[in-house]
Short mmCIF file of C-alpha atoms in Angstrom, two decimals:
data_model
loop_
_atom_site.label_atom_id
_atom_site.label_comp_id
_atom_site.label_asym_id
_atom_site.label_seq_id
_atom_site.Cartn_x
_atom_site.Cartn_y
_atom_site.Cartn_z
CA MET A 286 0.00 0.00 0.00
CA GLY A 287 1.12 3.50 -0.70
CA LYS A 288 2.12 5.81 2.08
CA LEU A 289 -0.90 7.42 3.77
CA LYS A 290 -1.22 11.13 3.30
CA ARG A 291 -0.20 12.97 6.46
CA ILE A 292 -3.09 14.71 8.22
CA PRO A 293 -2.19 18.27 9.32
CA VAL A 294 -1.79 18.67 13.08
CA ILE A 295 -4.31 21.50 13.27
CA THR A 296 -6.88 19.29 11.55
CA LYS A 297 -6.37 16.62 14.21
CA LYS A 298 -6.91 19.19 16.96
CA VAL A 299 -10.13 20.46 15.39
CA ALA A 300 -11.39 16.91 14.83
CA VAL A 301 -10.72 15.92 18.45
CA ALA A 302 -12.43 19.09 19.70
CA VAL A 303 -15.47 18.49 17.50
CA MET A 304 -15.76 14.86 18.63
CA ILE A 305 -15.59 15.86 22.30
CA ALA A 306 -18.06 18.68 21.67
CA GLY A 307 -20.47 16.36 19.87
CA PHE A 308 -20.42 13.87 22.73
CA LEU A 309 -20.90 16.48 25.45
CA LEU A 310 -23.38 18.77 23.75
CA CYS A 311 -26.82 18.94 25.30
CA SER A 312 -30.11 20.03 23.92
CA ALA A 313 -30.29 23.37 25.76
CA ILE A 314 -26.78 24.52 24.89
CA ALA A 315 -27.13 22.97 21.42
CA PHE A 316 -29.79 25.52 20.52
CA VAL A 317 -27.51 28.41 21.51
CA GLY A 318 -24.63 26.78 19.66
CA TYR A 319 -26.78 26.30 16.60
CA GLN A 320 -27.78 29.96 16.59
CA SER A 321 -24.15 31.00 16.89
CA PHE A 322 -23.19 28.58 14.12
CA ASN A 323 -25.97 29.91 11.93
CA LYS A 324 -24.77 33.48 12.44
CA GLN A 325 -21.19 32.55 11.57
CA PHE A 326 -22.40 30.56 8.57
CA ARG A 327 -24.29 33.54 7.23
CA LYS A 328 -21.27 35.77 7.75
CA GLN A 329 -18.97 33.30 5.99
CA TYR A 330 -21.36 32.67 3.13
CA ASP A 331 -21.94 36.41 2.77
CA SER A 332 -18.18 36.94 2.55
CA ASN A 333 -17.74 34.10 0.04
CA ILE A 334 -20.58 35.15 -2.25
CA ARG A 335 -19.36 38.78 -2.12
CA SER A 336 -15.86 37.64 -3.07
CA ILE A 337 -17.19 35.53 -5.94
CA ALA A 338 -19.28 38.43 -7.25
CA ALA A 339 -16.36 40.87 -6.95
CA ALA A 340 -14.01 38.47 -8.75
CA ALA A 341 -16.56 37.96 -11.54
CA CYS A 342 -16.87 41.75 -11.97
CA GLU A 343 -13.13 41.95 -12.65
CA CYS A 344 -13.61 39.73 -15.72
CA LEU A 345 -16.12 42.07 -17.37
CA ASN A 346 -15.60 44.90 -19.86
CA PRO A 347 -18.39 47.30 -18.80
CA ASP A 348 -17.31 49.90 -21.38
CA MET A 349 -18.88 47.67 -24.07
CA PHE A 350 -22.34 47.50 -22.46
CA ASP A 351 -23.61 50.72 -24.06
CA ASP A 352 -22.46 49.39 -27.46
CA TYR A 353 -24.32 46.12 -26.81
CA LEU A 354 -27.51 48.02 -26.02
CA THR A 355 -27.07 50.35 -29.00
CA LEU A 356 -26.01 47.81 -31.63
CA GLY A 357 -28.03 44.89 -30.30
CA SER A 358 -25.27 42.41 -31.06
CA LYS A 359 -22.36 40.82 -29.25
CA ASP A 360 -18.69 40.70 -30.29
CA GLY A 361 -15.92 38.12 -30.01
CA GLU A 362 -14.96 39.37 -26.55
CA TRP A 363 -18.45 38.54 -25.27
CA ASP A 364 -17.97 34.82 -25.88
CA GLY A 365 -14.69 34.78 -23.96
CA ILE A 366 -16.16 36.61 -20.97
CA ASN A 367 -19.27 34.40 -21.01
CA LYS A 368 -17.03 31.31 -20.88
CA ILE A 369 -15.17 32.76 -17.88
CA LEU A 370 -18.45 33.46 -16.10
CA GLN A 371 -19.64 29.91 -16.87
CA ASP A 372 -16.41 28.67 -15.27
CA PHE A 373 -17.31 30.69 -12.17
CA VAL A 374 -20.70 28.96 -12.08
CA ASP A 375 -19.15 25.51 -12.50
CA LYS A 376 -16.19 25.86 -10.14
CA PHE A 377 -18.07 27.60 -7.31
CA GLU A 378 -21.22 25.48 -7.80
CA LEU A 379 -23.45 28.50 -8.32
CA ASN A 380 -27.09 28.16 -9.33
CA LEU A 381 -26.66 30.99 -11.79
CA LEU A 382 -24.86 34.22 -12.46
CA TYR A 383 -26.27 37.20 -14.29
CA VAL A 384 -25.12 40.62 -15.51
CA SER A 385 -28.04 42.88 -16.33
CA HIS A 386 -29.09 46.45 -16.88
CA VAL A 387 -32.10 47.48 -14.77
CA GLU A 388 -34.27 50.47 -15.69
CA GLY A 389 -37.56 52.04 -14.74
CA SER A 390 -38.56 54.17 -11.79
CA ASP A 391 -39.34 51.04 -9.81
CA PHE A 392 -36.40 49.02 -11.28
CA THR A 393 -38.58 46.38 -12.90
CA GLU A 394 -37.28 46.50 -16.49
CA ILE A 395 -34.34 44.13 -16.86
CA THR A 396 -32.04 43.51 -19.86
CA TYR A 397 -29.53 40.65 -19.54
CA PHE A 398 -25.97 40.83 -20.92
CA TYR A 399 -24.80 37.50 -19.45
CA ASN A 400 -26.71 34.70 -17.71
CA PRO A 401 -24.70 31.45 -17.32
CA VAL A 402 -26.49 28.83 -15.21
CA MET A 403 -25.60 25.53 -13.53
CA LYS A 404 -25.32 22.76 -16.07
CA GLY A 405 -28.03 20.17 -15.55
CA GLY A 406 -29.82 22.40 -13.04
CA LYS A 407 -33.40 23.65 -13.01
CA TRP A 408 -32.54 27.10 -14.34
CA THR A 409 -32.72 28.18 -17.99
CA GLU A 410 -30.17 30.62 -19.37
CA PHE A 411 -31.63 33.84 -20.79
CA PRO A 412 -30.35 34.73 -24.28
CA PHE A 413 -28.15 37.78 -24.94
CA LEU A 414 -30.05 41.09 -24.39
CA TYR A 415 -33.17 39.25 -23.18
CA SER A 416 -35.54 41.78 -21.58
CA GLU A 417 -38.32 41.21 -19.06
CA HIS A 418 -40.64 43.05 -16.72
CA TYR A 419 -39.91 41.61 -13.28
CA GLU A 420 -41.80 42.65 -10.19
CA GLU A 421 -40.48 41.21 -6.96
CA PRO A 422 -40.27 43.75 -4.10
CA ASN A 423 -37.09 42.44 -2.48
CA TYR A 424 -35.27 42.26 -5.81
CA ASN A 425 -36.52 45.66 -7.01
CA LYS A 426 -35.50 47.35 -3.74
CA SER A 427 -32.09 45.69 -3.83
CA ALA A 428 -31.53 46.74 -7.47
CA LYS A 429 -32.42 50.31 -6.53
CA ARG A 430 -29.84 50.32 -3.73
CA VAL A 431 -27.20 48.91 -6.09
CA PHE A 432 -27.76 51.50 -8.84
CA GLU A 433 -28.46 54.53 -6.67
CA ASN A 434 -26.11 53.92 -3.74
CA GLY A 435 -23.50 51.62 -5.28
CA GLU A 436 -24.04 49.06 -2.51
CA THR A 437 -23.30 45.34 -2.68
CA ILE A 438 -26.42 43.55 -1.41
CA VAL A 439 -26.57 39.98 -0.06
CA ARG A 440 -30.03 38.41 -0.03
CA HIS A 441 -30.99 35.18 1.78
CA THR A 442 -33.97 33.39 0.27
CA LEU A 443 -35.33 30.40 2.21
CA LYS A 444 -37.98 27.77 1.48
CA THR A 445 -38.88 28.68 -2.11
CA ARG A 446 -39.95 26.35 -4.89
CA SER A 447 -36.37 26.33 -6.15
CA GLY A 448 -34.96 25.73 -2.67
CA SER A 449 -33.00 27.99 -0.34
CA HIS A 450 -30.22 30.13 -1.75
CA ILE A 451 -28.04 33.16 -1.12
CA THR A 452 -27.60 35.91 -3.73
CA ALA A 453 -25.00 38.72 -3.96
CA MET A 454 -25.91 41.75 -6.09
CA THR A 455 -22.96 44.04 -6.79
CA PRO A 456 -22.64 47.16 -8.98
CA VAL A 457 -20.69 46.99 -12.26
CA ARG A 458 -18.85 50.20 -13.06
CA ASN A 459 -17.32 51.30 -16.35
CA SER A 460 -13.92 52.98 -16.65
CA SER A 461 -15.51 56.33 -15.78
CA GLY A 462 -16.84 54.98 -12.49
CA GLN A 463 -20.47 55.01 -13.67
CA ILE A 464 -22.70 52.11 -12.60
CA VAL A 465 -23.90 50.51 -15.85
CA ALA A 466 -25.14 47.11 -14.68
CA VAL A 467 -25.68 44.80 -11.73
CA LEU A 468 -23.95 41.43 -11.34
CA GLY A 469 -25.80 38.78 -9.37
CA ALA A 470 -24.30 35.51 -8.12
CA GLN A 471 -26.69 32.93 -6.62
CA LYS A 472 -25.58 29.86 -4.65
CA SER A 473 -27.72 27.15 -3.10
CA ILE A 474 -27.73 26.76 0.69
CA GLN A 475 -30.37 24.04 0.72
CA GLU A 476 -27.87 21.47 1.83
CA TYR A 477 -26.98 23.61 4.83
CA VAL A 478 -30.64 24.21 5.71
CA ASP A 479 -31.42 20.49 5.57
CA ALA A 480 -28.35 19.61 7.59
CA GLY A 481 -29.26 22.17 10.23
CA ARG A 482 -32.75 20.78 10.60
CA LYS A 483 -31.44 17.23 11.07
CA TYR A 484 -28.83 18.49 13.46
CA MET A 485 -31.43 20.12 15.68
CA HIS A 486 -33.60 17.00 15.63
CA ARG A 487 -30.80 14.74 16.74
CA ILE A 488 -28.98 16.94 19.20
CA ILE A 489 -32.11 17.62 21.29
CA ILE A 490 -31.68 14.20 22.92
CA VAL A 491 -28.27 15.04 24.35
CA GLU A 492 -28.34 15.61 28.07
CA ILE A 493 -28.35 19.17 29.35
CA LEU A 494 -25.93 18.11 32.04
CA PHE A 495 -22.99 18.08 29.63
CA ALA A 496 -23.64 21.54 28.11
CA ALA A 497 -21.39 23.41 30.52
CA ILE A 498 -18.63 20.81 30.19
CA PHE A 499 -18.69 21.07 26.38
CA PHE A 500 -18.66 24.85 26.41
CA ALA A 501 -15.75 25.06 28.85
CA LEU A 502 -13.55 22.50 27.10
CA PHE A 503 -14.32 23.63 23.59
CA THR A 504 -13.83 27.31 24.37
CA PHE A 505 -10.59 26.75 26.25
CA TYR A 506 -9.13 24.50 23.57
CA PHE A 507 -9.81 26.78 20.63
CA SER A 508 -9.07 29.92 22.59
CA HIS A 509 -5.65 28.73 23.62
CA PHE A 510 -4.50 26.85 20.52
CA LEU A 511 -6.29 28.62 17.67
CA ILE A 512 -8.05 31.91 18.41
CA LYS A 513 -5.36 33.46 20.60
CA PRO A 514 -2.48 32.81 18.13
CA LEU A 515 -4.60 33.95 15.18
CA ALA A 516 -5.62 37.10 17.04
CA LEU A 517 -1.96 37.87 17.72
CA ILE A 518 -1.10 37.34 14.05
CA THR A 519 -3.97 39.64 13.07
CA ARG A 520 -2.88 42.39 15.49
CA GLU A 521 0.74 42.21 14.39
CA THR A 522 -0.04 42.32 10.68
CA ASP A 523 -2.36 45.27 11.28
CA HIS A 524 0.38 46.98 13.30
CA PHE A 525 2.88 46.33 10.51
CA ALA A 526 0.56 47.83 7.91
CA SER A 527 -0.42 50.82 10.06
CA PHE A 528 2.96 51.98 11.34
CA GLY A 529 5.07 52.38 8.24
CA GLY A 530 6.12 48.78 7.78
CA GLN A 531 8.03 48.39 11.06
CA PRO A 532 8.15 44.68 12.01
CA SER A 533 8.30 43.38 15.59
CA ASP A 534 9.31 40.05 17.15
CA ARG A 535 6.05 39.38 19.02
CA LEU A 536 5.04 36.71 16.51
CA LEU A 537 7.97 34.63 17.74
CA GLU A 538 6.04 34.24 21.02
CA ILE A 539 3.72 31.77 19.27
CA LYS A 540 5.17 28.34 20.08
CA ASN A 541 2.58 26.16 18.31
CA HIS A 542 4.16 23.19 16.53
CA ASP A 543 1.53 23.16 13.81
CA GLU A 544 0.41 25.16 10.79
CA ILE A 545 -0.43 28.21 12.95
CA GLY A 546 3.12 28.27 14.27
CA ILE A 547 4.44 27.96 10.72
CA LEU A 548 2.12 30.78 9.63
CA ALA A 549 3.29 33.05 12.45
CA HIS A 550 6.96 32.55 11.61
CA SER A 551 6.25 32.96 7.88
CA VAL A 552 4.44 36.26 8.49
CA HIS A 553 7.32 37.42 10.68
CA GLN A 554 9.83 36.58 7.93
CA MET A 555 7.59 38.20 5.32
CA GLU A 556 7.57 41.48 7.26
CA TYR A 557 11.35 41.62 7.25
CA ASP A 558 11.50 40.64 3.57
CA ILE A 559 9.02 43.38 2.67
CA CYS A 560 11.10 45.99 4.50
CA LYS A 561 14.21 44.79 2.71
CA ASN A 562 12.48 44.85 -0.68
CA MET A 563 11.15 48.35 -0.05
CA GLU A 564 14.66 49.60 0.60
CA GLU A 565 15.87 47.95 -2.59
CA ILE A 566 13.00 49.50 -4.56
CA LYS A 567 13.84 52.94 -3.17
CA SER A 568 17.47 52.48 -4.17
CA MET A 569 16.54 51.29 -7.67
CA THR A 570 14.09 54.18 -8.12
CA ALA A 571 16.74 56.71 -7.11
CA GLU A 572 19.23 55.15 -9.53
CA LYS A 573 16.65 55.18 -12.33
CA GLU A 574 15.92 58.85 -11.68
CA ARG A 575 19.63 59.64 -11.70
CA ILE A 576 20.12 57.89 -15.04
CA SER A 577 17.07 59.64 -16.47
CA THR A 578 18.46 63.01 -15.37
CA GLU A 579 21.85 62.26 -16.89
CA LEU A 580 20.23 61.20 -20.17
CA SER A 581 18.24 64.44 -20.25
CA VAL A 582 21.45 66.41 -19.77
CA ALA A 583 23.15 64.34 -22.49
CA ALA A 584 20.25 65.00 -24.87
CA LYS A 585 20.52 68.74 -24.17
CA ILE A 586 24.28 68.69 -24.76
CA GLN A 587 23.84 66.77 -28.02
CA SER A 588 21.10 69.13 -29.18
CA ASP A 589 23.33 72.13 -28.44
CA MET A 590 26.09 70.63 -30.63
CA LEU A 591 23.89 70.85 -33.73
CA PRO A 592 23.12 74.19 -35.44
CA LYS A 593 19.43 75.06 -35.12
CA ASP A 594 19.11 78.78 -35.94
CA TYR A 595 17.02 79.84 -38.91
CA PRO A 596 17.99 81.46 -41.08
CA ALA A 597 21.38 79.85 -40.60
CA PHE A 598 23.19 82.81 -42.12
CA PRO A 599 20.90 85.87 -41.97
CA ASP A 600 23.18 88.02 -44.14
CA ARG A 601 23.04 85.58 -47.05
CA LYS A 602 19.91 85.85 -49.20
CA ASP A 603 21.18 83.72 -52.09
CA PHE A 604 20.39 80.37 -50.47
CA ASP A 605 18.10 78.72 -47.96
CA LEU A 606 19.34 76.08 -45.51
CA PHE A 607 17.78 74.16 -42.64
CA ALA A 608 18.23 70.81 -40.85
CA THR A 609 16.57 68.78 -38.09
CA MET A 610 17.42 65.66 -36.07
CA THR A 611 14.86 63.62 -34.11
CA PRO A 612 16.44 60.83 -32.01
CA ALA A 613 14.65 57.52 -31.46
CA LYS A 614 15.86 57.45 -27.84
CA GLU A 615 16.84 60.18 -25.38
CA VAL A 616 20.06 60.64 -27.34
CA GLY A 617 20.80 59.57 -30.88
CA GLY A 618 23.60 58.78 -33.26
CA ASP A 619 22.68 60.97 -36.25
CA LEU A 620 24.55 64.18 -37.04
CA TYR A 621 24.39 67.12 -39.38
CA ASP A 622 26.38 70.31 -39.75
CA TYR A 623 26.85 73.27 -42.06
CA ILE A 624 29.68 75.80 -41.96
CA LEU A 625 30.20 78.88 -44.14
CA LEU A 626 33.93 78.36 -44.59
CA ASP A 627 34.32 81.74 -46.30
CA PRO A 628 31.97 83.97 -48.31
CA ASP A 629 32.34 81.68 -51.33
CA HIS A 630 32.32 78.19 -49.78
CA LEU A 631 29.70 76.31 -47.75
CA MET A 632 30.21 72.89 -46.18
CA ILE A 633 27.15 70.69 -45.56
CA THR A 634 27.16 67.18 -44.12
CA VAL A 635 24.83 64.53 -42.72
CA GLY A 636 25.89 61.33 -40.92
CA ASP A 637 24.44 58.26 -39.24
CA VAL A 638 26.33 56.33 -36.54
CA SER A 639 25.64 52.62 -36.14
CA GLY A 640 23.67 51.85 -33.02
CA LYS A 641 21.69 54.16 -30.77
CA GLY A 642 21.85 55.67 -27.32
CA VAL A 643 24.81 57.12 -25.43
CA PRO A 644 27.66 55.24 -27.24
CA ALA A 645 26.35 56.34 -30.64
CA ALA A 646 25.93 59.92 -29.37
CA LEU A 647 29.55 60.07 -28.16
CA PHE A 648 30.83 58.66 -31.46
CA MET A 649 28.62 61.16 -33.31
CA GLY A 650 30.13 64.07 -31.35
CA LYS A 651 33.66 62.94 -32.18
CA CYS A 652 32.82 62.58 -35.88
CA LYS A 653 31.18 66.02 -36.08
CA VAL A 654 34.16 67.73 -34.47
CA LEU A 655 36.62 66.01 -36.83
CA ILE A 656 34.63 66.93 -39.95
CA ALA A 657 34.29 70.55 -38.82
CA LEU A 658 38.01 70.76 -38.00
CA TYR A 659 39.23 69.38 -41.33
CA SER A 660 36.68 71.47 -43.24
CA LEU A 661 37.99 74.67 -41.65
CA LEU A 662 41.52 73.66 -42.70
CA GLY A 663 40.40 74.07 -46.32
CA LEU A 664 40.58 70.40 -47.30
CA GLN A 665 38.51 68.86 -50.09
CA PRO A 666 35.60 66.48 -49.29
CA LYS A 667 37.58 63.30 -50.00
CA GLU A 668 40.50 64.50 -47.86
CA ILE A 669 38.17 65.40 -45.00
CA LEU A 670 36.65 61.91 -44.99
CA GLU A 671 40.03 60.19 -45.30
CA ARG A 672 41.52 62.02 -42.32
CA ALA A 673 38.37 61.69 -40.23
CA ASN A 674 38.28 57.96 -40.98
CA VAL A 675 41.81 57.47 -39.65
CA GLN A 676 41.00 59.23 -36.39
CA LEU A 677 37.69 57.40 -35.93
CA CYS A 678 39.36 54.01 -36.39
CA LYS A 679 41.81 54.68 -33.56
CA GLY A 680 40.63 53.28 -30.24
CA ASN A 681 37.31 52.15 -31.74
CA GLU A 682 37.15 48.92 -29.73
CA SER A 683 33.34 48.96 -29.71
CA GLY A 684 33.31 48.60 -33.50
CA LEU A 685 31.10 51.62 -34.21
CA PHE A 686 31.04 53.17 -37.66
CA VAL A 687 29.33 56.09 -39.33
CA THR A 688 27.92 56.77 -42.80
CA VAL A 689 28.56 60.33 -44.02
CA TRP A 690 27.57 62.45 -46.99
CA LEU A 691 29.71 65.61 -47.20
CA GLY A 692 29.66 68.37 -49.78
CA ILE A 693 31.37 71.75 -50.29
CA TYR A 694 29.55 74.24 -52.51
CA THR A 695 31.34 77.07 -54.32
CA PHE A 696 28.93 79.97 -54.89
CA SER A 697 31.03 81.71 -57.55
CA THR A 698 31.14 78.68 -59.86
CA GLY A 699 28.04 76.75 -58.78
CA GLU A 700 30.12 73.61 -58.30
CA LEU A 701 29.20 71.18 -55.52
CA LYS A 702 32.03 68.78 -54.68
CA PHE A 703 30.94 65.87 -52.54
CA ALA A 704 31.97 62.47 -51.21
CA ASN A 705 29.75 59.67 -49.93
CA ALA A 706 30.90 57.27 -47.20
CA GLY A 707 28.20 54.60 -47.42
CA HIS A 708 25.33 57.08 -46.95
CA PRO A 709 21.88 57.02 -48.63
CA PHE A 710 21.75 58.94 -51.92
CA PRO A 711 20.47 62.53 -51.57
CA VAL A 712 17.45 63.81 -53.48
CA LEU A 713 18.36 66.40 -56.15
CA TYR A 714 15.89 68.92 -57.59
CA GLN A 715 17.14 70.17 -60.95
CA ASN A 716 15.42 71.11 -64.21
CA ASN A 717 12.03 70.88 -62.49
CA GLU A 718 12.58 67.19 -61.65
CA TYR A 719 13.33 65.24 -58.48
CA SER A 720 15.80 62.37 -58.64
CA PHE A 721 18.35 60.60 -56.48
CA LEU A 722 21.94 61.82 -56.81
CA LYS A 723 23.43 58.37 -57.32
CA THR A 724 27.19 57.79 -57.27
CA LYS A 725 29.33 54.87 -56.32
CA PRO A 726 29.45 55.10 -52.50
CA ASN A 727 32.70 54.77 -50.56
CA PHE A 728 33.22 52.65 -47.45
CA VAL A 729 31.85 53.82 -44.09
CA LEU A 730 34.06 55.76 -41.65
CA GLY A 731 35.53 54.07 -38.59
CA SER A 732 35.91 50.51 -39.88
CA MET A 733 39.16 50.44 -41.85
CA GLU A 734 42.11 52.85 -41.73
CA TYR A 735 43.87 54.47 -44.67
CA ILE A 736 41.39 53.68 -47.42
CA PRO A 737 40.92 56.18 -50.26
CA TYR A 738 37.63 57.98 -50.90
CA GLU A 739 36.35 59.13 -54.28
CA GLU A 740 35.05 62.63 -54.88
CA HIS A 741 32.34 63.75 -57.30
CA SER A 742 30.97 67.10 -58.41
CA ILE A 743 27.85 68.59 -59.96
CA THR A 744 26.76 72.11 -60.84
CA LEU A 745 23.86 73.67 -59.00
CA ASN A 746 22.07 76.64 -60.52
CA LYS A 747 19.40 79.04 -59.33
CA ASN A 748 16.34 77.26 -57.83
CA ASP A 749 18.20 73.94 -57.62
CA ARG A 750 18.10 72.17 -54.29
CA ILE A 751 19.48 69.09 -52.58
CA PHE A 752 17.86 67.09 -49.77
CA ILE A 753 20.15 64.96 -47.58
CA TYR A 754 18.80 62.52 -45.00
CA THR A 755 19.57 59.42 -42.94
CA ASP A 756 18.07 55.97 -43.43
CA GLY A 757 15.63 56.67 -40.60
CA VAL A 758 13.55 58.47 -43.26
CA THR A 759 13.25 55.75 -45.90
CA GLU A 760 13.26 52.92 -43.35
CA ALA A 761 10.46 54.37 -41.22
CA THR A 762 8.08 51.45 -40.66
CA ASP A 763 4.31 51.33 -40.22
CA SER A 764 2.33 48.87 -38.09
CA ASP A 765 2.31 46.36 -40.99
CA ASN A 766 6.13 46.43 -41.11
CA GLN A 767 6.12 48.26 -44.47
CA LEU A 768 8.95 50.74 -45.21
CA PHE A 769 8.39 54.37 -46.17
CA GLY A 770 10.86 53.80 -49.01
CA ASP A 771 12.41 55.83 -51.82
CA GLU A 772 9.27 56.23 -53.92
CA ARG A 773 7.23 57.74 -51.09
CA LEU A 774 10.13 60.08 -50.33
CA LEU A 775 10.17 61.36 -53.94
CA GLU A 776 6.39 61.80 -53.85
CA ALA A 777 6.69 63.81 -50.64
CA MET A 778 9.47 65.97 -52.12
CA LYS A 779 7.35 66.82 -55.16
CA LYS A 780 4.96 68.67 -52.84
CA THR A 781 7.73 70.97 -51.53
CA GLU A 782 8.78 72.75 -54.72
CA HIS A 783 7.67 76.22 -53.61
CA LEU A 784 8.28 75.83 -49.87
CA THR A 785 11.02 77.28 -47.69
CA ALA A 786 13.66 75.02 -46.19
CA PRO A 787 11.87 74.59 -42.79
CA GLU A 788 8.54 74.09 -44.56
CA THR A 789 10.13 71.44 -46.77
CA LEU A 790 11.37 69.41 -43.81
CA THR A 791 8.03 69.81 -42.03
CA LYS A 792 6.18 68.56 -45.12
CA VAL A 793 8.40 65.49 -45.44
CA ARG A 794 8.06 64.71 -41.72
CA GLU A 795 4.26 64.98 -41.98
CA ALA A 796 4.33 62.44 -44.82
CA ILE A 797 6.45 60.09 -42.70
CA ASP A 798 4.20 60.45 -39.64
CA GLU A 799 1.06 59.89 -41.71
CA PHE A 800 2.55 56.69 -43.17
CA VAL A 801 3.89 55.36 -39.86
CA GLY A 802 0.72 56.07 -37.89
CA THR A 803 0.92 54.75 -34.34
CA ALA A 804 4.02 52.60 -34.93
CA GLU A 805 7.00 53.42 -32.71
CA GLN A 806 10.00 55.28 -34.17
CA PHE A 807 12.91 52.85 -34.01
CA ASP A 808 15.65 54.90 -35.72
CA ASP A 809 16.89 58.48 -35.62
CA ILE A 810 15.44 60.74 -38.34
CA THR A 811 17.71 63.49 -39.69
CA MET A 812 17.02 65.76 -42.69
CA LEU A 813 18.89 68.69 -44.30
CA THR A 814 17.82 70.74 -47.29
CA PHE A 815 19.96 73.26 -49.21
CA GLU A 816 18.19 75.46 -51.77
CA LEU A 817 19.63 78.07 -54.11
CA LYS A 818 17.51 81.16 -54.71
#
């Protein structure tokens, strides 16, 4: 034979006490005991049925009830909730459970949203949105108290045709706190009523002589071994909750070698663990706030590194220039810059560092400084990229790299010399047409030292313009994982022909946002437009 399951010690104590009590109980004291038992039963059943009703309410979506009443049809969510409510009926052995809207001055007009019933029972489930005129004073008064006062009502119904039962009626509130329905949970207590009647019939024969003995022994036993320890646990937990989570060692006074003793020591340990966890949470919260503050400062520093004034060069009326950078995180890895090297030469550049966050932002700052430095030395685009590449490769143990498009425009000749280090092709507006300025791209910066870079040139005339961007523009993704792409970019640019530089970037960003919708931005978005007037 298999090993018998161990009976808990506390169960043995209760069983012994009940057996002694049953033997000693007399008819006179039995009646008093029965009344006390009945009162406790009602209290326990009230608590249980309230808990069941409250738990069932948590499964509902009351915000849909108005739609159900308006449209007169249910959705897919209704079936799932109805199944959950049916599980409540089955697992808790309820007669039925209903969720209904009650109207009328006397609360007699009822419309049912849900009405699962006990399988194989005597109750019939009402269909979805079934309506009826129901006049029953106790029910109507209870419904009124639920809807008008927001009370949870427990009704005891005894000796009806359907038997004795207990019903909890609780208000159902939507997300705005408005009571939109009542949930009722009904459970049979017929078994208890029958058992009580038999109990009274049998116990009457017990001699009155043993009433006092039973009361004394039973009260002492439970008072000393059960009630007193539980009362101490209750007081200590209440003290812990009321006085700022300060534990005490009074629970260690409970010396029971049973489940109550285990519970007391577990609660004592839990109090200390909670205090410890609270301290850890405070520490983690402070650290999180510190990091958040530092990231905000880093974002401000990065933003201050990029030119933002418009017009960029107020004294120059022969061109229009503007750029923006929107990071995907607090700080980003994109860069842009423009420097009027002298009255006849303008340097413009846009770059995109691999990765995101603080490492990319630091690498971006280094790259921007190097490009600005070599540009001011009067070097050509290819030479600027070659020297910057050498410096970026040094000490780059993290393996970061950056794509860069850099151009230097000569106003006197209209020539734009440029070099491309693995960057997306810019959009060129020339001869009333938009197209990509495609050239053979060079290798990215920061990955391999001492590699040569090719340089190209085009001529820009009056009204020509060039739009430079990072891949965060064309790779912007909507909720269906579709890319914004090159074609949508060209279509967006065609709507900017007569706009200023800031208006052009705003128009393109609006097109991106409209395409992306509610999808999250996962990459930095940087745009620069240079327009000759």
